[in-house]
Amino acid sequence: MEQLLNFDAPLDVGLLDRVIAALYGATNPQERDLAQKILTQFLDHPQAWTRVDTILEYSQSQNTKFFALSILEKVIQYRWKTLPRQQCDGIRAYIVHMIIKISSTEEVMLRERLYLKKLNMNLVQILKQEWPRHWDTFIPELVGSSQNNESLCENNMEILKLLSEEIFDFSGGQMTQTKIAELKSSFNKEFSLIYQLCELILTNAQKPSLLKATLETLLRFLNWIPIGYIFQTKMLEMLIFKFFPVAVFQNVTLKCLTEVAAINIPGDQDSVIFSQFFITFMAQFNNVLPPQTNIAQAYEGGSEEQQNFIQNLSLFFATFFKNHQLKLLESKEQQHMLLLQAHNCLAEISLVSNVEVWKICLEYWNMLASGLYHEAPLMQAQPAGLLMMMGGMAQTKWESPRKALYGAILSKVRRVIIRRMPKPEEVLIVEDENGDIVREIVKDTDAIILYKSMRETLIYLTNLDPQDTQNIMLEKLTAQVDGQEWSWNNLNTLCWAIGSISGAQSEEDEKRFLVTVIKDLLGLCENKRGKDNKAVIASNIMYIVGQYPRFLRAHWKFLKTVVNKLFEFMHESHPGVQDMACDTFLKISQKCRRKFVVCQLGETVAFIEEILATLPTIISDLEPSQIQTFYEAVGYMIHAHSDPMMRKALVLKFMDLPTQTWARIMAEAHHDVSYLKQPITCKSITSILRTNVRAAKSLGHDYINQLGRIFMDLLNIYRVYSTDISNIVATQGVNATYTTLVRAMRSVKKETLILLATFIEKTEDDNVIIENFIPPLLEAVLIDYKNNIPDARDPEVLSLMTVIIGKFKGAMTEKVPPILGAVFECTLQMITQNFEDYPQFRTNFFNLLQAINACCFSSLFALPQQTFKLVIDSIVWAFKHPTRNIAETGLNILMALLENIAMTNHETAMVFYKLFLLPLLQDIFFVLTDTFHKSSFSLQTTILQRIFTLVETGRVQEPLWDTTQQTMYTSNQQFLRDHVMRLLTTAFPHLSVEQIYPFVAGLFDLNKTLPQFKAHLRDFLVQLKEFSTGDNTELYLEEKEQQARRDEQERLKHDLAIPGMVAPLDKRREQMNETMTEP
């Protein structure tokens, strides 16, 4: 086998065939591994490409030919610019010769189609390098050769399609911006020849495969060619009248027409041209699909091609209607029938069971409903009764002619959405594949996304005609109550739709509607037999009431009735009902909190007093996790009380039950400390602490009184368990950390740390906490962390330190050195062994460094020099980590560190630059040119810009080079240019000096503006072989994320102006106003 690597001797093609056969078919692993080794060395040899013509000419193996083409592809991509012109021309001519030889005969072309496809791809890669500068006759040559041979012509169409895709669809991140612009310009200039060829084929050819290939190629052209070729030629006429009626061409023709429909023509001409296009299409459409066709049934019973036709038809109509103003069609009554026919067809397609087809239709229905709403938003703000009182003139003023035109269609769409409404995220009870009602374990993210889109559309539709929406929903609810349409699925989709329109009606209309709905559902729950039926109805009641806090806040008695019903459901043992009852109670308490702490009209005490008085009974059947949710809910209520003294009293009463249990455990432990070492005791303590965590989360600073009752006991238990764990590990070894007892003890420690972090984050009296809580806390926690073995440490310690430093900032500066002394080196040893072990420690560790750098930067200079260097090394290690969040945390720390250093005293800054600037620069270049770190490109370039700006502007005054060496530089700018040139030349030997020099010059010349600097770096990266073939969209990630954030802000502003669009429980609303102002 080794003789294949002797490039001085003629190639034994037969031997190569046998080696490749061994790679794919050998049963002996050693033989297979040897074949792999030989072929890899052959592939990597710089002269391997000189063997390609011999292999392709004489090999009898298809696999060997593909191997030869892979060699050629590698040369074209990575070494083309280094080859002599004569060799480039020779390779190009050889590829063209092979393509013509295979594609000239239909029989050979079909037999060798995979081989030909690979040859075509190689030719396209050559064209990206050669055309037009070194091969300006390519298009005329291809067009000329196509007119003499149909099979050759068919393959030429494939080449044109591939070339168009490479230039117009996949070029981003694959080529420099200049090269992309050059290729696009060349394609446009020569397109007249290509169009003439396409028209000739479509007019005269009879061969179906050639016609289909031409239509597929035309499809790739339609989104970029000059529109004159579409609307001022016979193209549309041929597509609609010649190809659309023929079944074999229908799908590709519809795709072409959809591309045309996506085009926008500036000015008034768009409406005129596309109105005529629509009329022409509909005239032929009626012949292809008769109006009386039941599309949903046709889809279910159709072939794959027929199903694709229906999907493509939905895409065509949706694209056409979304991209063009229909006012010209809408203004002429004689065209209304065509418009309504097309919309009715889309409504019928909306009934197709396929979710992807439905998504296409839904996107348009959303746009139509949104557009109609924004034409007359005033009308939707009025109650139905008020509109009737205002008479005909007001009604005429507000009624949109377009709304009247599409009224019947919109009603049909409302029914479709209500029928298809997917499960919201809040619903925990589902029907499984066996037809049983169970608690949902895994969230269906696709269904949640679809729900949000359908909810938005239904909100618009409800705003447009609340009465029609109500009528449909109440009609369907009546059919559930009387049993005509009773089924779990029908009830679920209806109730999910009812819950989704909260806030979209006037308050008066909503009140009447909701009272009817809840009464009917409560009656249905009473009358239906069977636990599964009652569970389904109960879950729907809970979902609906949780979606209407505005109604509940305005109707105290109804609110109280609903909450008492939730308390009943908390005793229901059916899977999921108790969970949902507790979750709904939590949502209601967050949105209606003040109602529970104020004595309401007709009541003797506030409802919170009743809840606390009966609390043991209410929670008696709940699991610990459900009790914790309940406690969080009540905490929100107490926190809403306006009297601090009352809050204090309520907290003590509220926490009395877990505190009594805590006191009993402490009494037993005081009598016999071994009581704490029982797993059941650990479990009880963990449960109490988790309840306290949830209470602290909702009570905020008011939790301080409860913490004061248990704080010292808490630390004592922490110490006891720390000592016990250390002793057990010392005697039994590291495996002891996985025993039941040690895990239970560690769970107590973990919850202790989480409780303290939760409270400290929400405290409002920094001085009290710093003076009374922090010293004993640090003493108990840090010593244990430092002395424990890695597997017995708790990552929550690092989180707690991060919270403390982030909360108290500069007041903790003096505490940072002892904190780092306890956690820094021992944690670093744990997380730097590899990239996988201790992931939570890794994340928390770098979050801690980030907090110290941001809040207590001066404390870093109090560290020993060796420790400070370790800090820098750990930052470098972070941004080299393959996990994005770790890498970006490291880059953010470095960026903030450079900013802080720039603002510190001159002497300190110069010492830092002298010691660390060049190594940091090299490390940033390392991750920049590593494809695993593409997603951090923006941060990497920002740091590079900062470093080059520091040097270019003379801020770095200390010489960066070794002044003891003979090579002397006049400035840091001169040195850094030379240093980066040497660095890149060594790292990327396949790049020429002519490619590297302009890049290095640009690093200094283009660093004034970040966008220009980023574009310069991107253009350099796509020249690297590591980046040239991969997906480089992540290089544009930051721009996309920034645009997404801007879009989200605009979307929120827009949604808030539409009644019901931002749901009462929407997190965006909570982020804007965490404490909702209640009436």
Short mmCIF file of N, CA and C in Angstrom, two decimals, residues 291-420:
data_model
loop_
_atom_site.label_atom_id
_atom_site.label_comp_id
_atom_site.label_asym_id
_atom_site.label_seq_id
_atom_site.Cartn_x
_atom_site.Cartn_y
_atom_site.Cartn_z
N PRO A 291 -64.00 24.74 -7.71
CA PRO A 291 -64.34 25.41 -6.44
C PRO A 291 -65.01 24.49 -5.42
N GLN A 292 -65.74 23.48 -5.87
CA GLN A 292 -66.48 22.62 -4.94
C GLN A 292 -65.61 21.53 -4.30
N THR A 293 -64.33 21.49 -4.61
CA THR A 293 -63.43 20.45 -4.07
C THR A 293 -63.32 20.55 -2.55
N ASN A 294 -63.46 19.43 -1.87
CA ASN A 294 -63.21 19.37 -0.42
C ASN A 294 -61.70 19.17 -0.24
N ILE A 295 -61.00 20.26 0.03
CA ILE A 295 -59.53 20.23 0.01
C ILE A 295 -58.98 19.38 1.13
N ALA A 296 -59.58 19.46 2.33
CA ALA A 296 -59.07 18.68 3.46
C ALA A 296 -59.16 17.18 3.17
N GLN A 297 -60.28 16.75 2.60
CA GLN A 297 -60.42 15.33 2.23
C GLN A 297 -59.46 14.95 1.12
N ALA A 298 -59.33 15.83 0.13
CA ALA A 298 -58.42 15.56 -0.99
C ALA A 298 -56.99 15.41 -0.48
N TYR A 299 -56.64 16.21 0.51
CA TYR A 299 -55.27 16.13 1.06
C TYR A 299 -55.06 14.78 1.76
N GLU A 300 -56.03 14.39 2.59
CA GLU A 300 -55.89 13.14 3.35
C GLU A 300 -55.77 11.94 2.43
N GLY A 301 -56.51 11.94 1.31
CA GLY A 301 -56.49 10.78 0.42
C GLY A 301 -55.57 10.92 -0.76
N GLY A 302 -54.80 12.01 -0.83
CA GLY A 302 -53.97 12.27 -2.00
C GLY A 302 -52.59 11.66 -1.92
N SER A 303 -51.93 11.62 -3.08
CA SER A 303 -50.54 11.16 -3.14
C SER A 303 -49.62 12.25 -2.58
N GLU A 304 -48.34 11.92 -2.46
CA GLU A 304 -47.38 12.90 -1.95
C GLU A 304 -47.32 14.13 -2.86
N GLU A 305 -47.36 13.90 -4.19
CA GLU A 305 -47.33 15.02 -5.13
C GLU A 305 -48.56 15.90 -4.97
N GLN A 306 -49.72 15.27 -4.77
CA GLN A 306 -50.96 16.04 -4.60
C GLN A 306 -50.96 16.82 -3.28
N GLN A 307 -50.42 16.21 -2.24
CA GLN A 307 -50.31 16.91 -0.96
C GLN A 307 -49.34 18.09 -1.07
N ASN A 308 -48.25 17.88 -1.80
CA ASN A 308 -47.31 18.98 -2.03
C ASN A 308 -47.96 20.11 -2.83
N PHE A 309 -48.84 19.73 -3.77
CA PHE A 309 -49.53 20.74 -4.56
C PHE A 309 -50.39 21.64 -3.66
N ILE A 310 -51.12 21.03 -2.72
CA ILE A 310 -51.97 21.82 -1.81
C ILE A 310 -51.11 22.72 -0.93
N GLN A 311 -49.98 22.19 -0.45
CA GLN A 311 -49.08 23.02 0.36
C GLN A 311 -48.50 24.16 -0.47
N ASN A 312 -48.07 23.87 -1.69
CA ASN A 312 -47.53 24.93 -2.56
C ASN A 312 -48.59 25.95 -2.93
N LEU A 313 -49.84 25.49 -3.06
CA LEU A 313 -50.94 26.42 -3.37
C LEU A 313 -51.16 27.38 -2.20
N SER A 314 -51.12 26.84 -0.98
CA SER A 314 -51.28 27.72 0.20
C SER A 314 -50.14 28.73 0.26
N LEU A 315 -48.95 28.28 -0.09
CA LEU A 315 -47.80 29.17 -0.07
C LEU A 315 -47.93 30.26 -1.13
N PHE A 316 -48.46 29.89 -2.30
CA PHE A 316 -48.65 30.89 -3.36
C PHE A 316 -49.64 31.96 -2.93
N PHE A 317 -50.84 31.55 -2.49
CA PHE A 317 -51.85 32.53 -2.10
C PHE A 317 -51.35 33.40 -0.94
N ALA A 318 -50.76 32.76 0.08
CA ALA A 318 -50.29 33.51 1.25
C ALA A 318 -49.21 34.51 0.85
N THR A 319 -48.29 34.09 0.00
CA THR A 319 -47.20 34.98 -0.44
C THR A 319 -47.76 36.14 -1.26
N PHE A 320 -48.67 35.83 -2.17
CA PHE A 320 -49.25 36.88 -3.02
C PHE A 320 -49.97 37.92 -2.16
N PHE A 321 -50.85 37.45 -1.27
CA PHE A 321 -51.66 38.38 -0.48
C PHE A 321 -50.81 39.17 0.52
N LYS A 322 -49.73 38.57 1.01
CA LYS A 322 -48.88 39.27 1.99
C LYS A 322 -48.03 40.35 1.35
N ASN A 323 -47.67 40.16 0.09
CA ASN A 323 -46.69 41.05 -0.53
C ASN A 323 -47.28 42.16 -1.38
N HIS A 324 -48.59 42.14 -1.59
CA HIS A 324 -49.15 43.12 -2.51
C HIS A 324 -50.43 43.75 -1.98
N GLN A 325 -50.53 45.06 -2.17
CA GLN A 325 -51.76 45.77 -1.86
C GLN A 325 -52.86 45.27 -2.78
N LEU A 326 -53.99 44.90 -2.19
CA LEU A 326 -55.09 44.35 -2.99
C LEU A 326 -56.16 45.40 -3.25
N LYS A 327 -55.81 46.70 -3.00
CA LYS A 327 -56.83 47.75 -3.08
C LYS A 327 -57.45 47.85 -4.47
N LEU A 328 -56.65 47.64 -5.50
CA LEU A 328 -57.19 47.73 -6.86
C LEU A 328 -58.24 46.64 -7.09
N LEU A 329 -57.94 45.43 -6.62
CA LEU A 329 -58.89 44.34 -6.75
C LEU A 329 -60.09 44.56 -5.83
N GLU A 330 -59.81 45.06 -4.62
CA GLU A 330 -60.88 45.26 -3.63
C GLU A 330 -61.81 46.40 -4.04
N SER A 331 -61.30 47.33 -4.85
CA SER A 331 -62.11 48.49 -5.22
C SER A 331 -63.07 48.19 -6.37
N LYS A 332 -62.90 47.06 -7.03
CA LYS A 332 -63.76 46.71 -8.18
C LYS A 332 -64.64 45.53 -7.81
N GLU A 333 -65.94 45.78 -7.77
CA GLU A 333 -66.87 44.75 -7.32
C GLU A 333 -66.79 43.49 -8.19
N GLN A 334 -66.50 43.67 -9.49
CA GLN A 334 -66.46 42.51 -10.37
C GLN A 334 -65.30 41.56 -10.03
N GLN A 335 -64.29 42.09 -9.26
CA GLN A 335 -63.16 41.23 -8.87
C GLN A 335 -63.35 40.62 -7.49
N HIS A 336 -64.39 41.06 -6.76
CA HIS A 336 -64.59 40.56 -5.39
C HIS A 336 -64.76 39.05 -5.38
N MET A 337 -65.46 38.51 -6.37
CA MET A 337 -65.70 37.08 -6.39
C MET A 337 -64.39 36.30 -6.47
N LEU A 338 -63.45 36.77 -7.31
CA LEU A 338 -62.15 36.10 -7.42
C LEU A 338 -61.38 36.18 -6.10
N LEU A 339 -61.40 37.38 -5.49
CA LEU A 339 -60.69 37.55 -4.21
C LEU A 339 -61.26 36.63 -3.14
N LEU A 340 -62.58 36.62 -3.02
CA LEU A 340 -63.21 35.79 -1.99
C LEU A 340 -63.03 34.31 -2.30
N GLN A 341 -63.03 33.96 -3.58
CA GLN A 341 -62.79 32.56 -3.95
C GLN A 341 -61.40 32.11 -3.51
N ALA A 342 -60.41 32.96 -3.76
CA ALA A 342 -59.04 32.62 -3.36
C ALA A 342 -58.92 32.55 -1.84
N HIS A 343 -59.54 33.50 -1.13
CA HIS A 343 -59.49 33.48 0.34
C HIS A 343 -60.25 32.29 0.90
N ASN A 344 -61.37 31.96 0.26
CA ASN A 344 -62.13 30.79 0.72
C ASN A 344 -61.33 29.51 0.50
N CYS A 345 -60.59 29.46 -0.61
CA CYS A 345 -59.72 28.31 -0.86
C CYS A 345 -58.66 28.19 0.24
N LEU A 346 -58.09 29.33 0.63
CA LEU A 346 -57.08 29.32 1.70
C LEU A 346 -57.71 28.91 3.03
N ALA A 347 -58.97 29.33 3.27
CA ALA A 347 -59.67 28.92 4.48
C ALA A 347 -59.93 27.42 4.48
N GLU A 348 -60.24 26.87 3.31
CA GLU A 348 -60.44 25.43 3.21
C GLU A 348 -59.12 24.68 3.44
N ILE A 349 -58.04 25.22 2.89
CA ILE A 349 -56.73 24.60 3.11
C ILE A 349 -56.38 24.64 4.59
N SER A 350 -56.86 25.66 5.31
CA SER A 350 -56.59 25.79 6.74
C SER A 350 -57.14 24.62 7.55
N LEU A 351 -58.07 23.88 6.98
CA LEU A 351 -58.64 22.72 7.66
C LEU A 351 -57.82 21.46 7.46
N VAL A 352 -56.81 21.53 6.60
CA VAL A 352 -55.92 20.38 6.37
C VAL A 352 -55.20 20.04 7.67
N SER A 353 -55.07 18.77 7.97
CA SER A 353 -54.51 18.34 9.26
C SER A 353 -53.02 18.63 9.41
N ASN A 354 -52.30 18.74 8.30
CA ASN A 354 -50.86 18.95 8.35
C ASN A 354 -50.53 20.30 9.00
N VAL A 355 -49.71 20.27 10.05
CA VAL A 355 -49.42 21.48 10.82
C VAL A 355 -48.63 22.48 10.00
N GLU A 356 -47.70 22.00 9.15
CA GLU A 356 -46.89 22.92 8.37
C GLU A 356 -47.74 23.70 7.37
N VAL A 357 -48.73 23.03 6.78
CA VAL A 357 -49.65 23.72 5.88
C VAL A 357 -50.45 24.77 6.65
N TRP A 358 -50.89 24.40 7.85
CA TRP A 358 -51.65 25.34 8.68
C TRP A 358 -50.81 26.56 9.05
N LYS A 359 -49.55 26.37 9.33
CA LYS A 359 -48.68 27.49 9.70
C LYS A 359 -48.58 28.51 8.55
N ILE A 360 -48.52 28.00 7.32
CA ILE A 360 -48.46 28.89 6.15
C ILE A 360 -49.72 29.75 6.09
N CYS A 361 -50.88 29.09 6.24
CA CYS A 361 -52.16 29.82 6.20
C CYS A 361 -52.26 30.79 7.37
N LEU A 362 -51.87 30.33 8.56
CA LEU A 362 -51.99 31.15 9.77
C LEU A 362 -51.20 32.45 9.64
N GLU A 363 -50.04 32.37 9.03
CA GLU A 363 -49.21 33.56 8.89
C GLU A 363 -49.96 34.64 8.10
N TYR A 364 -50.67 34.22 7.06
CA TYR A 364 -51.43 35.21 6.30
C TYR A 364 -52.66 35.69 7.07
N TRP A 365 -53.39 34.77 7.72
CA TRP A 365 -54.56 35.21 8.47
C TRP A 365 -54.16 36.22 9.54
N ASN A 366 -53.01 36.01 10.14
CA ASN A 366 -52.51 36.97 11.13
C ASN A 366 -52.29 38.34 10.50
N MET A 367 -51.69 38.34 9.32
CA MET A 367 -51.41 39.60 8.64
C MET A 367 -52.70 40.30 8.22
N LEU A 368 -53.65 39.54 7.69
CA LEU A 368 -54.92 40.12 7.26
C LEU A 368 -55.67 40.73 8.45
N ALA A 369 -55.78 39.95 9.54
CA ALA A 369 -56.50 40.44 10.72
C ALA A 369 -55.82 41.66 11.32
N SER A 370 -54.48 41.63 11.36
CA SER A 370 -53.72 42.78 11.87
C SER A 370 -53.97 44.01 11.02
N GLY A 371 -53.92 43.84 9.70
CA GLY A 371 -54.12 44.98 8.81
C GLY A 371 -55.51 45.57 8.95
N LEU A 372 -56.52 44.72 9.05
CA LEU A 372 -57.89 45.21 9.21
C LEU A 372 -58.07 45.91 10.56
N TYR A 373 -57.44 45.36 11.59
CA TYR A 373 -57.54 45.99 12.92
C TYR A 373 -56.94 47.39 12.91
N HIS A 374 -55.78 47.54 12.30
CA HIS A 374 -55.11 48.83 12.33
C HIS A 374 -55.77 49.86 11.41
N GLU A 375 -56.65 49.40 10.54
CA GLU A 375 -57.39 50.36 9.73
C GLU A 375 -58.44 51.10 10.56
N ALA A 376 -59.01 50.44 11.56
CA ALA A 376 -60.07 51.06 12.36
C ALA A 376 -59.99 50.61 13.81
N PRO A 377 -58.90 50.95 14.51
CA PRO A 377 -58.75 50.47 15.90
C PRO A 377 -59.73 51.10 16.87
N LEU A 378 -60.30 52.29 16.54
CA LEU A 378 -61.19 52.95 17.48
C LEU A 378 -62.43 52.12 17.75
N MET A 379 -62.88 51.45 16.74
CA MET A 379 -64.12 50.70 16.87
C MET A 379 -64.01 49.61 17.92
N GLN A 380 -62.81 49.02 18.00
CA GLN A 380 -62.66 47.88 18.90
C GLN A 380 -62.65 48.28 20.37
N ALA A 381 -62.42 49.55 20.66
CA ALA A 381 -62.33 49.98 22.06
C ALA A 381 -63.69 50.16 22.70
N GLN A 382 -64.80 50.09 21.92
CA GLN A 382 -66.12 50.38 22.43
C GLN A 382 -66.87 49.08 22.76
N PRO A 383 -67.62 49.08 23.89
CA PRO A 383 -68.49 47.92 24.18
C PRO A 383 -69.56 47.76 23.12
N ALA A 384 -70.01 46.55 22.94
CA ALA A 384 -71.01 46.28 21.90
C ALA A 384 -72.27 47.10 22.12
N GLY A 385 -72.71 47.22 23.39
CA GLY A 385 -73.92 47.98 23.69
C GLY A 385 -73.80 49.44 23.32
N LEU A 386 -72.63 50.04 23.57
CA LEU A 386 -72.41 51.45 23.26
C LEU A 386 -72.46 51.68 21.76
N LEU A 387 -71.91 50.76 20.99
CA LEU A 387 -71.94 50.90 19.53
C LEU A 387 -73.38 50.91 19.02
N MET A 388 -74.22 50.06 19.62
CA MET A 388 -75.62 50.01 19.18
C MET A 388 -76.34 51.31 19.51
N MET A 389 -76.01 51.89 20.68
CA MET A 389 -76.66 53.14 21.09
C MET A 389 -76.25 54.31 20.22
N MET A 390 -75.04 54.24 19.63
CA MET A 390 -74.52 55.40 18.90
C MET A 390 -75.11 55.51 17.50
N GLY A 391 -75.82 54.52 17.04
CA GLY A 391 -76.58 54.65 15.80
C GLY A 391 -75.78 54.44 14.54
N GLY A 392 -76.51 54.60 13.42
CA GLY A 392 -75.96 54.23 12.13
C GLY A 392 -74.81 55.07 11.66
N MET A 393 -74.82 56.38 11.94
CA MET A 393 -73.75 57.26 11.43
C MET A 393 -72.41 56.86 12.02
N ALA A 394 -72.40 56.65 13.34
CA ALA A 394 -71.13 56.26 13.98
C ALA A 394 -70.67 54.92 13.45
N GLN A 395 -71.66 54.01 13.26
CA GLN A 395 -71.30 52.69 12.77
C GLN A 395 -70.68 52.78 11.38
N THR A 396 -71.27 53.62 10.53
CA THR A 396 -70.76 53.78 9.17
C THR A 396 -69.36 54.38 9.20
N LYS A 397 -69.14 55.30 10.11
CA LYS A 397 -67.84 55.97 10.20
C LYS A 397 -66.73 54.98 10.53
N TRP A 398 -67.03 54.04 11.42
CA TRP A 398 -66.00 53.14 11.90
C TRP A 398 -65.87 51.86 11.08
N GLU A 399 -66.93 51.51 10.36
CA GLU A 399 -66.90 50.24 9.63
C GLU A 399 -65.93 50.31 8.45
N SER A 400 -65.02 49.36 8.39
CA SER A 400 -64.06 49.30 7.30
C SER A 400 -64.67 48.52 6.14
N PRO A 401 -64.66 49.09 4.91
CA PRO A 401 -65.17 48.33 3.76
C PRO A 401 -64.46 47.00 3.57
N ARG A 402 -63.18 46.98 3.84
CA ARG A 402 -62.42 45.73 3.70
C ARG A 402 -62.88 44.72 4.74
N LYS A 403 -63.17 45.20 5.95
CA LYS A 403 -63.66 44.29 6.99
C LYS A 403 -64.99 43.69 6.57
N ALA A 404 -65.87 44.51 5.97
CA ALA A 404 -67.15 44.00 5.50
C ALA A 404 -66.96 42.98 4.38
N LEU A 405 -66.00 43.25 3.49
CA LEU A 405 -65.73 42.36 2.37
C LEU A 405 -65.29 40.98 2.86
N TYR A 406 -64.41 40.97 3.86
CA TYR A 406 -63.84 39.70 4.33
C TYR A 406 -64.57 39.14 5.55
N GLY A 407 -65.71 39.73 5.95
CA GLY A 407 -66.38 39.34 7.20
C GLY A 407 -66.67 37.86 7.29
N ALA A 408 -67.27 37.29 6.24
CA ALA A 408 -67.62 35.86 6.27
C ALA A 408 -66.37 34.98 6.33
N ILE A 409 -65.32 35.38 5.62
CA ILE A 409 -64.05 34.62 5.66
C ILE A 409 -63.47 34.65 7.07
N LEU A 410 -63.47 35.83 7.70
CA LEU A 410 -62.90 35.97 9.04
C LEU A 410 -63.66 35.12 10.05
N SER A 411 -64.98 35.04 9.91
CA SER A 411 -65.77 34.20 10.81
C SER A 411 -65.36 32.73 10.65
N LYS A 412 -65.12 32.34 9.42
CA LYS A 412 -64.68 30.97 9.15
C LYS A 412 -63.31 30.70 9.79
N VAL A 413 -62.43 31.71 9.69
CA VAL A 413 -61.09 31.57 10.28
C VAL A 413 -61.18 31.48 11.80
N ARG A 414 -62.09 32.25 12.42
CA ARG A 414 -62.27 32.16 13.88
C ARG A 414 -62.61 30.72 14.28
N ARG A 415 -63.51 30.11 13.54
CA ARG A 415 -63.90 28.73 13.84
C ARG A 415 -62.72 27.76 13.68
N VAL A 416 -61.93 27.99 12.64
CA VAL A 416 -60.77 27.12 12.42
C VAL A 416 -59.78 27.24 13.58
N ILE A 417 -59.50 28.47 14.01
CA ILE A 417 -58.52 28.68 15.08
C ILE A 417 -59.02 28.08 16.38
N ILE A 418 -60.30 28.30 16.72
CA ILE A 418 -60.86 27.74 17.95
C ILE A 418 -60.81 26.21 17.91
N ARG A 419 -61.07 25.66 16.74
CA ARG A 419 -61.05 24.20 16.59
C ARG A 419 -59.64 23.63 16.71
N ARG A 420 -58.62 24.41 16.28
CA ARG A 420 -57.26 23.89 16.22
C ARG A 420 -56.37 24.40 17.35
#
